[in-house]
PDB file of C-alpha atoms in Angstrom:
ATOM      1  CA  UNK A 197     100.144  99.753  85.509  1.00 47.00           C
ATOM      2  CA  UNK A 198     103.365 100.996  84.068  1.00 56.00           C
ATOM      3  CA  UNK A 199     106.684 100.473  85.670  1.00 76.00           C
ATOM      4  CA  UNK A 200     107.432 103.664  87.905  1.00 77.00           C
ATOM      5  CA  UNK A 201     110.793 104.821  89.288  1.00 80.00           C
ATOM      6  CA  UNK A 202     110.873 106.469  92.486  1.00 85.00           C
ATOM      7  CA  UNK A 203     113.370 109.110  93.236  1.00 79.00           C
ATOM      8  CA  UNK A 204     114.510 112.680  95.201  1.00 78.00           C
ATOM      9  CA  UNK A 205     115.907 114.853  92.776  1.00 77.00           C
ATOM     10  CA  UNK A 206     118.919 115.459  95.295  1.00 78.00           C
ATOM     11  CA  UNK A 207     119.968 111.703  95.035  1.00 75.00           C
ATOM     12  CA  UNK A 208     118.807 110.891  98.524  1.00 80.00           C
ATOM     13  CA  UNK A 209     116.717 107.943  99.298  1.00 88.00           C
ATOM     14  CA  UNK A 210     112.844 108.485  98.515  1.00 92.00           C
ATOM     15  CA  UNK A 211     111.850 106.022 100.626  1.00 93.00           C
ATOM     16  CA  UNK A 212     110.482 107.139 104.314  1.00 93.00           C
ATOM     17  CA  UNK A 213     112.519 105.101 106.898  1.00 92.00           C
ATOM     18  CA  UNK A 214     111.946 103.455 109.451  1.00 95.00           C
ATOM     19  CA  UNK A 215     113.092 105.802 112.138  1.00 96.00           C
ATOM     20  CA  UNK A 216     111.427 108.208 110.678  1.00 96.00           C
ATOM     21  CA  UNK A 217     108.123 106.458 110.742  1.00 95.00           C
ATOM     22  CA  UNK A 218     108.816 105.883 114.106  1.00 96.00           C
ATOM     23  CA  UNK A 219     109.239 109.526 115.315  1.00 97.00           C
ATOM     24  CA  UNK A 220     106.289 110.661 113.059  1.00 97.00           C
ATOM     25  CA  UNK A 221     104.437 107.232 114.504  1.00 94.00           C
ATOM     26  CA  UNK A 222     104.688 108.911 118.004  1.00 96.00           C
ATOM     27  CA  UNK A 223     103.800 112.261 117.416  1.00 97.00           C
ATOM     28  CA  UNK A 224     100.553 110.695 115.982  1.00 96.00           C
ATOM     29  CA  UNK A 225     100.494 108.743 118.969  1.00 93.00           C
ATOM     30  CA  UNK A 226     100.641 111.391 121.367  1.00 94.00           C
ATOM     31  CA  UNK A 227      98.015 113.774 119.831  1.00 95.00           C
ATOM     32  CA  UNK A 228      95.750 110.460 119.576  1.00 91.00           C
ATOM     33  CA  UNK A 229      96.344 110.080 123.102  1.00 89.00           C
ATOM     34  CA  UNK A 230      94.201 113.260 124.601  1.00 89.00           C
ATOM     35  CA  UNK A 231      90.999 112.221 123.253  1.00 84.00           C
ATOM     36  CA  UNK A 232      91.472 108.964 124.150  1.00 80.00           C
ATOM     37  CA  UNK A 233      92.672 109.261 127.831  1.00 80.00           C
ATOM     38  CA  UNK A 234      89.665 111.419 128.096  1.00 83.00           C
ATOM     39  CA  UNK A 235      87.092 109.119 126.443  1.00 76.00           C
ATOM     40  CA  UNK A 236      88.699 106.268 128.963  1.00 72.00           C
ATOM     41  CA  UNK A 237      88.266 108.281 131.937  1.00 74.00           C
ATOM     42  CA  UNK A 238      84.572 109.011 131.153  1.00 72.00           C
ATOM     43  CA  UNK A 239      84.227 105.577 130.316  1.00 65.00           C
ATOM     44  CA  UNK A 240      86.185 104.383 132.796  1.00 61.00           C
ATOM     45  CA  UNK A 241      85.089 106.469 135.476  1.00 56.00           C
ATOM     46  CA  UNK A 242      80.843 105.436 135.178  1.00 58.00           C
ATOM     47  CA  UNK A 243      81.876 101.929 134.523  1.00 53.00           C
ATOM     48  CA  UNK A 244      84.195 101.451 137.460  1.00 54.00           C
ATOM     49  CA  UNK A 245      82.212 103.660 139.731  1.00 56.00           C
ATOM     50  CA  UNK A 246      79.718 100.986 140.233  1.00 52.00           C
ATOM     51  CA  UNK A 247      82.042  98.518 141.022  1.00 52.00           C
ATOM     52  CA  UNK A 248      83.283 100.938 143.591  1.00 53.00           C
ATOM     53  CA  UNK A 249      79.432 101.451 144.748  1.00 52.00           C
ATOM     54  CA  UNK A 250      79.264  98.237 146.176  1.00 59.00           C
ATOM     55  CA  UNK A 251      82.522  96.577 147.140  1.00 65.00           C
ATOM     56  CA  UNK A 252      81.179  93.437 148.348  1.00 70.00           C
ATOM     57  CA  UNK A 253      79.986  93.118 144.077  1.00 63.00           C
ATOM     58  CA  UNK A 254      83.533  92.372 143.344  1.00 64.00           C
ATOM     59  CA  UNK A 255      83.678  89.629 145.714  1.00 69.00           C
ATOM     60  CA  UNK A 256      79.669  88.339 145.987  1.00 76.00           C
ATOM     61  CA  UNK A 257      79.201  88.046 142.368  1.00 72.00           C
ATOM     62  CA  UNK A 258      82.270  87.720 139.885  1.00 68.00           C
ATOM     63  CA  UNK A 259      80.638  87.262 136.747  1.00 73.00           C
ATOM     64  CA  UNK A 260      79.373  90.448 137.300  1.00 70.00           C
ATOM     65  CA  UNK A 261      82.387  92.126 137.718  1.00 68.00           C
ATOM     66  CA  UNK A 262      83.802  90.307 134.700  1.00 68.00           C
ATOM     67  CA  UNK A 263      80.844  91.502 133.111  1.00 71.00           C
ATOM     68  CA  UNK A 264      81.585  95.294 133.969  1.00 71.00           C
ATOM     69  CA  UNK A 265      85.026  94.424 132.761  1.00 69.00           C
ATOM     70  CA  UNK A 266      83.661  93.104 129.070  1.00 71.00           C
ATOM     71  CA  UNK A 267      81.591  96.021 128.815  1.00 74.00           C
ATOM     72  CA  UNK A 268      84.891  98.413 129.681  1.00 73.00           C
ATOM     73  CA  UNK A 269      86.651  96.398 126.851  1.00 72.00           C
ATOM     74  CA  UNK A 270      83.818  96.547 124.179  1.00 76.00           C
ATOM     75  CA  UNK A 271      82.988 100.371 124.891  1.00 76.00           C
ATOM     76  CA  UNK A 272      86.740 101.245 124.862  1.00 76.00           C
ATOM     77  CA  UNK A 273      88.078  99.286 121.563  1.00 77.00           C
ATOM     78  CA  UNK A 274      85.408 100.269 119.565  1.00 81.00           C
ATOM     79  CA  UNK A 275      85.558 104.082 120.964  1.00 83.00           C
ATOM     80  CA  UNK A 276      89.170 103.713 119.839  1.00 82.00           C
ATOM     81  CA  UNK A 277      88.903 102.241 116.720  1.00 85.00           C
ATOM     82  CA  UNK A 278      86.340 104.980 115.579  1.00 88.00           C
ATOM     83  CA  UNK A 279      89.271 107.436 116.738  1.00 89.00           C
ATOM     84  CA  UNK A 280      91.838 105.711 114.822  1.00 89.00           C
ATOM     85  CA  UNK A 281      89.741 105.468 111.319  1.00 91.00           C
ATOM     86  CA  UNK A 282      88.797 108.501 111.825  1.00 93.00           C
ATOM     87  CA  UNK A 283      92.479 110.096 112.212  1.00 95.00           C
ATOM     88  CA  UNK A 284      94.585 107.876 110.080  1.00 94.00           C
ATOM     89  CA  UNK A 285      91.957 107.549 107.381  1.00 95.00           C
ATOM     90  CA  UNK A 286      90.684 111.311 107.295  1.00 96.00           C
ATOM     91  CA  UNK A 287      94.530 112.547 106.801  1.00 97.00           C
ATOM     92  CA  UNK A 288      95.935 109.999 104.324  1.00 96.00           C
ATOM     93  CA  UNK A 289      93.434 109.681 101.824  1.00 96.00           C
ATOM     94  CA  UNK A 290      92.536 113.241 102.345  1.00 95.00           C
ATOM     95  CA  UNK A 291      94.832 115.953  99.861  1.00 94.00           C
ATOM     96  CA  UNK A 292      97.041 115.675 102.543  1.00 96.00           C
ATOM     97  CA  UNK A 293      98.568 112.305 102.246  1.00 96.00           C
ATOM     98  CA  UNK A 294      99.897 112.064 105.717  1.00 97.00           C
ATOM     99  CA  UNK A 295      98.640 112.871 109.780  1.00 97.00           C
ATOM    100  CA  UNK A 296     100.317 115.538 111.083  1.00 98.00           C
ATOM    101  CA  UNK A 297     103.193 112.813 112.721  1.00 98.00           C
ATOM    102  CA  UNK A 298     104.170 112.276 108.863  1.00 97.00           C
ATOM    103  CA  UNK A 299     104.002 116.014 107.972  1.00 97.00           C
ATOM    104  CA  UNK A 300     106.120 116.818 110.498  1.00 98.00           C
ATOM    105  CA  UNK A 301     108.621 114.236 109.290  1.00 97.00           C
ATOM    106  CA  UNK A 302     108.480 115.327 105.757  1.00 96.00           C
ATOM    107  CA  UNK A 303     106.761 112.345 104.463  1.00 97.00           C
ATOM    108  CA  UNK A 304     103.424 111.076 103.045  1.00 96.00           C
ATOM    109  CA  UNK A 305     101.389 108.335 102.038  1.00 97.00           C
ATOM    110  CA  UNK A 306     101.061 107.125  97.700  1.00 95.00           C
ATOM    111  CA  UNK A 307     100.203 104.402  96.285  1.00 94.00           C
ATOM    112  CA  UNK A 308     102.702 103.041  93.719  1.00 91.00           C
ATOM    113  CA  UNK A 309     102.482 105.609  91.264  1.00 90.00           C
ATOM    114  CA  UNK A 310     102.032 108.560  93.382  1.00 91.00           C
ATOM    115  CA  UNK A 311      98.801 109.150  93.815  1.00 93.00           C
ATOM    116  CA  UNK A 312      96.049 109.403  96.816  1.00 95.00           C
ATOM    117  CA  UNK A 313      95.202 106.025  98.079  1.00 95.00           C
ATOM    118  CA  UNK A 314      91.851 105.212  97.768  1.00 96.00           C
ATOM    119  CA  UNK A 315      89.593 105.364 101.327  1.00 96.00           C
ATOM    120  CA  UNK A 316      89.758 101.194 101.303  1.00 96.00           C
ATOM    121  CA  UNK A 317      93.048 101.180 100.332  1.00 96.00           C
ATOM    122  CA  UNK A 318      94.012 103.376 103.286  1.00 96.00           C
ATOM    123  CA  UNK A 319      91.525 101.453 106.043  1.00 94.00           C
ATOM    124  CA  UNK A 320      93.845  98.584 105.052  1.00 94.00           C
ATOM    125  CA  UNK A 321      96.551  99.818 105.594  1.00 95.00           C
ATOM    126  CA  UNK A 322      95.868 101.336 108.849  1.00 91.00           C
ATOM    127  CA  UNK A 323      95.108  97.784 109.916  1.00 90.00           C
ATOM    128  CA  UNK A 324      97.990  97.944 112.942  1.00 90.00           C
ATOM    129  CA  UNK A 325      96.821 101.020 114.514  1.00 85.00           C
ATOM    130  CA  UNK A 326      92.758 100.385 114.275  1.00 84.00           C
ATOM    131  CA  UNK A 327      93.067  96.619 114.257  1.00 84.00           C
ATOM    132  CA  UNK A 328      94.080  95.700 118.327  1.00 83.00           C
ATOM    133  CA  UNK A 329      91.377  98.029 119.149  1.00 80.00           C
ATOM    134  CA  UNK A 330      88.724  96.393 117.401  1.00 80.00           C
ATOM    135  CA  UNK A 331      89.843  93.036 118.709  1.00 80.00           C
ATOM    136  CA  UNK A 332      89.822  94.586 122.307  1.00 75.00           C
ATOM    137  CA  UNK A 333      86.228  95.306 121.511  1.00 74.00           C
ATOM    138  CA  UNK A 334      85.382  91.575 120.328  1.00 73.00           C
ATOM    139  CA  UNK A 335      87.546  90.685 123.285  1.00 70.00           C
ATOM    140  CA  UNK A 336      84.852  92.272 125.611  1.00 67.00           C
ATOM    141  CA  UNK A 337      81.645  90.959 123.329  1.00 68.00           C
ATOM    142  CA  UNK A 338      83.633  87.191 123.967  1.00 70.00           C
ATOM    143  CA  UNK A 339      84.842  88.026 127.777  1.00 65.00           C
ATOM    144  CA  UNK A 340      88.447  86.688 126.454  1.00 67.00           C
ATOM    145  CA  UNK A 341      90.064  90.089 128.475  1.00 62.00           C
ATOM    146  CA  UNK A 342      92.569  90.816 125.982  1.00 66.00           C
ATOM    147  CA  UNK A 343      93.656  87.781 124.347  1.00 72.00           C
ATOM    148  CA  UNK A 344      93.006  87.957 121.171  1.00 74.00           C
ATOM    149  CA  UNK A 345      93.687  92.065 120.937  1.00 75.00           C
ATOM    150  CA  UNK A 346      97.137  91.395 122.539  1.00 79.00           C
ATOM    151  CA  UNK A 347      97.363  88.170 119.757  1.00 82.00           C
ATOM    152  CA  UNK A 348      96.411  91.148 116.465  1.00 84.00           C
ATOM    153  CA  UNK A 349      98.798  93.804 118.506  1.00 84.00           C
ATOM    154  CA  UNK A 350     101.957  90.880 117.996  1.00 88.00           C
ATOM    155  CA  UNK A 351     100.901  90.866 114.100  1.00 89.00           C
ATOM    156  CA  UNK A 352     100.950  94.733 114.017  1.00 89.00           C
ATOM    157  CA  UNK A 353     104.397  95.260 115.469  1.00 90.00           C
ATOM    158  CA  UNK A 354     105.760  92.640 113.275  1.00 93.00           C
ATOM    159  CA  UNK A 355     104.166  94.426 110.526  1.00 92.00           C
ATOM    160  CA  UNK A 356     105.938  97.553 111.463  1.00 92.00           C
ATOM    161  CA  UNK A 357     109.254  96.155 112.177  1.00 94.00           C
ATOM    162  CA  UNK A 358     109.206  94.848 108.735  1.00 95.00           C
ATOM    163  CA  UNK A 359     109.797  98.247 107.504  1.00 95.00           C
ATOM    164  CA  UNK A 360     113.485  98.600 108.456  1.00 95.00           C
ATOM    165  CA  UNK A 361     114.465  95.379 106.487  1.00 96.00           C
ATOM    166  CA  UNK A 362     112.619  96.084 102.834  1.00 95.00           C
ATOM    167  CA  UNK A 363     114.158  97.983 100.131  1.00 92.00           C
ATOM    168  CA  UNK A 364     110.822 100.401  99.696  1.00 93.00           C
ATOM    169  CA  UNK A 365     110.673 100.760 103.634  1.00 95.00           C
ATOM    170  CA  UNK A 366     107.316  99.059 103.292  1.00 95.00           C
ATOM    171  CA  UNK A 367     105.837  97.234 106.534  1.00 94.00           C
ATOM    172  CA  UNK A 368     103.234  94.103 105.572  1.00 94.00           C
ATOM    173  CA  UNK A 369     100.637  97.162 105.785  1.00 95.00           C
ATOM    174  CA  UNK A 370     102.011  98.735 103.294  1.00 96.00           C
ATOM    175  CA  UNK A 371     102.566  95.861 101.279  1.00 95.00           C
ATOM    176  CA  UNK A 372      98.863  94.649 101.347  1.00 95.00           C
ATOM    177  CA  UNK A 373      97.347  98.234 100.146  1.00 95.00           C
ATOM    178  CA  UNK A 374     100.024  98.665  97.570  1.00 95.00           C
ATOM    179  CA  UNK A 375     101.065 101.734  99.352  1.00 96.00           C
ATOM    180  CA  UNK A 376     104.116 103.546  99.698  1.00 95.00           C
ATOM    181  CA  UNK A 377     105.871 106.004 102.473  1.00 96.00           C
ATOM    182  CA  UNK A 378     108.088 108.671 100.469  1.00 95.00           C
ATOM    183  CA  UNK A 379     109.742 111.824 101.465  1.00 94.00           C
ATOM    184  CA  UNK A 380     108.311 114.997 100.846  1.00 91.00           C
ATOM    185  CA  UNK A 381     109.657 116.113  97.040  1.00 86.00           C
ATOM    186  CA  UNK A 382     109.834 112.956  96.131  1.00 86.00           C
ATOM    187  CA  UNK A 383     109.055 112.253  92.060  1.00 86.00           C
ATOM    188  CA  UNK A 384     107.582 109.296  90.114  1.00 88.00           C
ATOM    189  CA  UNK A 385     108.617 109.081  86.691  1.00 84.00           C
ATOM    190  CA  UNK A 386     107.917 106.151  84.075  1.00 77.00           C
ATOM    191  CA  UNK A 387     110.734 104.370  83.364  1.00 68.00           C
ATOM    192  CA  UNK A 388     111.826 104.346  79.790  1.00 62.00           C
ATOM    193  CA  UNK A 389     109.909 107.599  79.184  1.00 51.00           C
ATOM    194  CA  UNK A 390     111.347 110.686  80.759  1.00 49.00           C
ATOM    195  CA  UNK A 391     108.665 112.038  81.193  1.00 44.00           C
ATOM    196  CA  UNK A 392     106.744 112.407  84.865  1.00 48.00           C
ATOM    197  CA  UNK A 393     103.838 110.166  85.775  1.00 43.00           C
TER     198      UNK A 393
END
């Protein structure tokens, strides 16, 4: 790997920041939202419904209500971490380089020289977003109601709030996949050469 030098040809910072990602994180957010409110409403809806059947369940027979419960969790995270790979992964390793929250910030995903990251590269690095969803779906396989997805969903937000102290604007995500967040126009050159990588 040669040493690369990141830069905007206007002299601005190449890096995307962290309020950026932030905006471009909820936009994402929001359009991930409709198919997953409607997923847990289905879901919701013909799991709770037989709770609601028979009142006296939720007070006869607890474990089976804790059971319905487990079964909400375990349908739900892995519902939505299928969603999330299938988003975050399909956009940034696709031409694209970014979900349509980072496109409408300007900005896109590289690895250190530029180029696409590689499909494993990019489920890494996804880890925060798909990550407390799988854990919600262990959590309802174990019947620990939350703990451990709320204990991953701590380690993702540090992960992100990483990103507005480092001098790439790189959260441990980033770090771990060897990826990068630039501005659109942004150019990686070799350094010493003058020419473009």
């Amino acid at each position: 790997m040669s040493n690369i030098q990141v830069h905007m040809p206007s002299g601005a910072k190449p890096y995307g920041g962290f309020w950026r990602r932030v905006v471009a994180a909820i936009i994402d957010w929001v359009i991930l939202m409709i198919p997953m409110w409607l997923i847990a409403m289905m879901a919701g809806f013909s799991i709770l419904s037989l709770a609601t059947m028979d009142p006296e369940m939720m007070a006869e027979d607890p474990e089976a209500a804790m059971a319905m419960f487990s079964e909400m969790f375990l349908l739900m995270g892995a519902i939505s971490t299928a969603i999330y790979l299938l988003y975050k992964v399909g956009f940034e390793a696709s031409g694209l380089q970014a979900t349509p929250g980072k496109m409408a910030m300007s900005l896109r995903v590289t690895d250190r020289e530029g180029e696409r990251l590689s499909i494993g590269a990019t489920v890494l690095r996804t880890w925060p977003w798909w990550a407390p969803s799988a854990f919600l779906a262990l959590d309802g396989l174990l019947g620990t109601m939350g703990m451990m997805s709320n204990g991953i969903g701590l380690a993702a937000l540090v992960s992100w709030l990483i990103v507005a102290f480092t001098a790439q604007k790189q959260g441990v995500h980033d770090m771990m996949a060897g990826a990068l967040v630039v501005k659109k126009g942004v150019q990686f050159e070799a350094m010493g050469a003058g020419v473009p990588a």
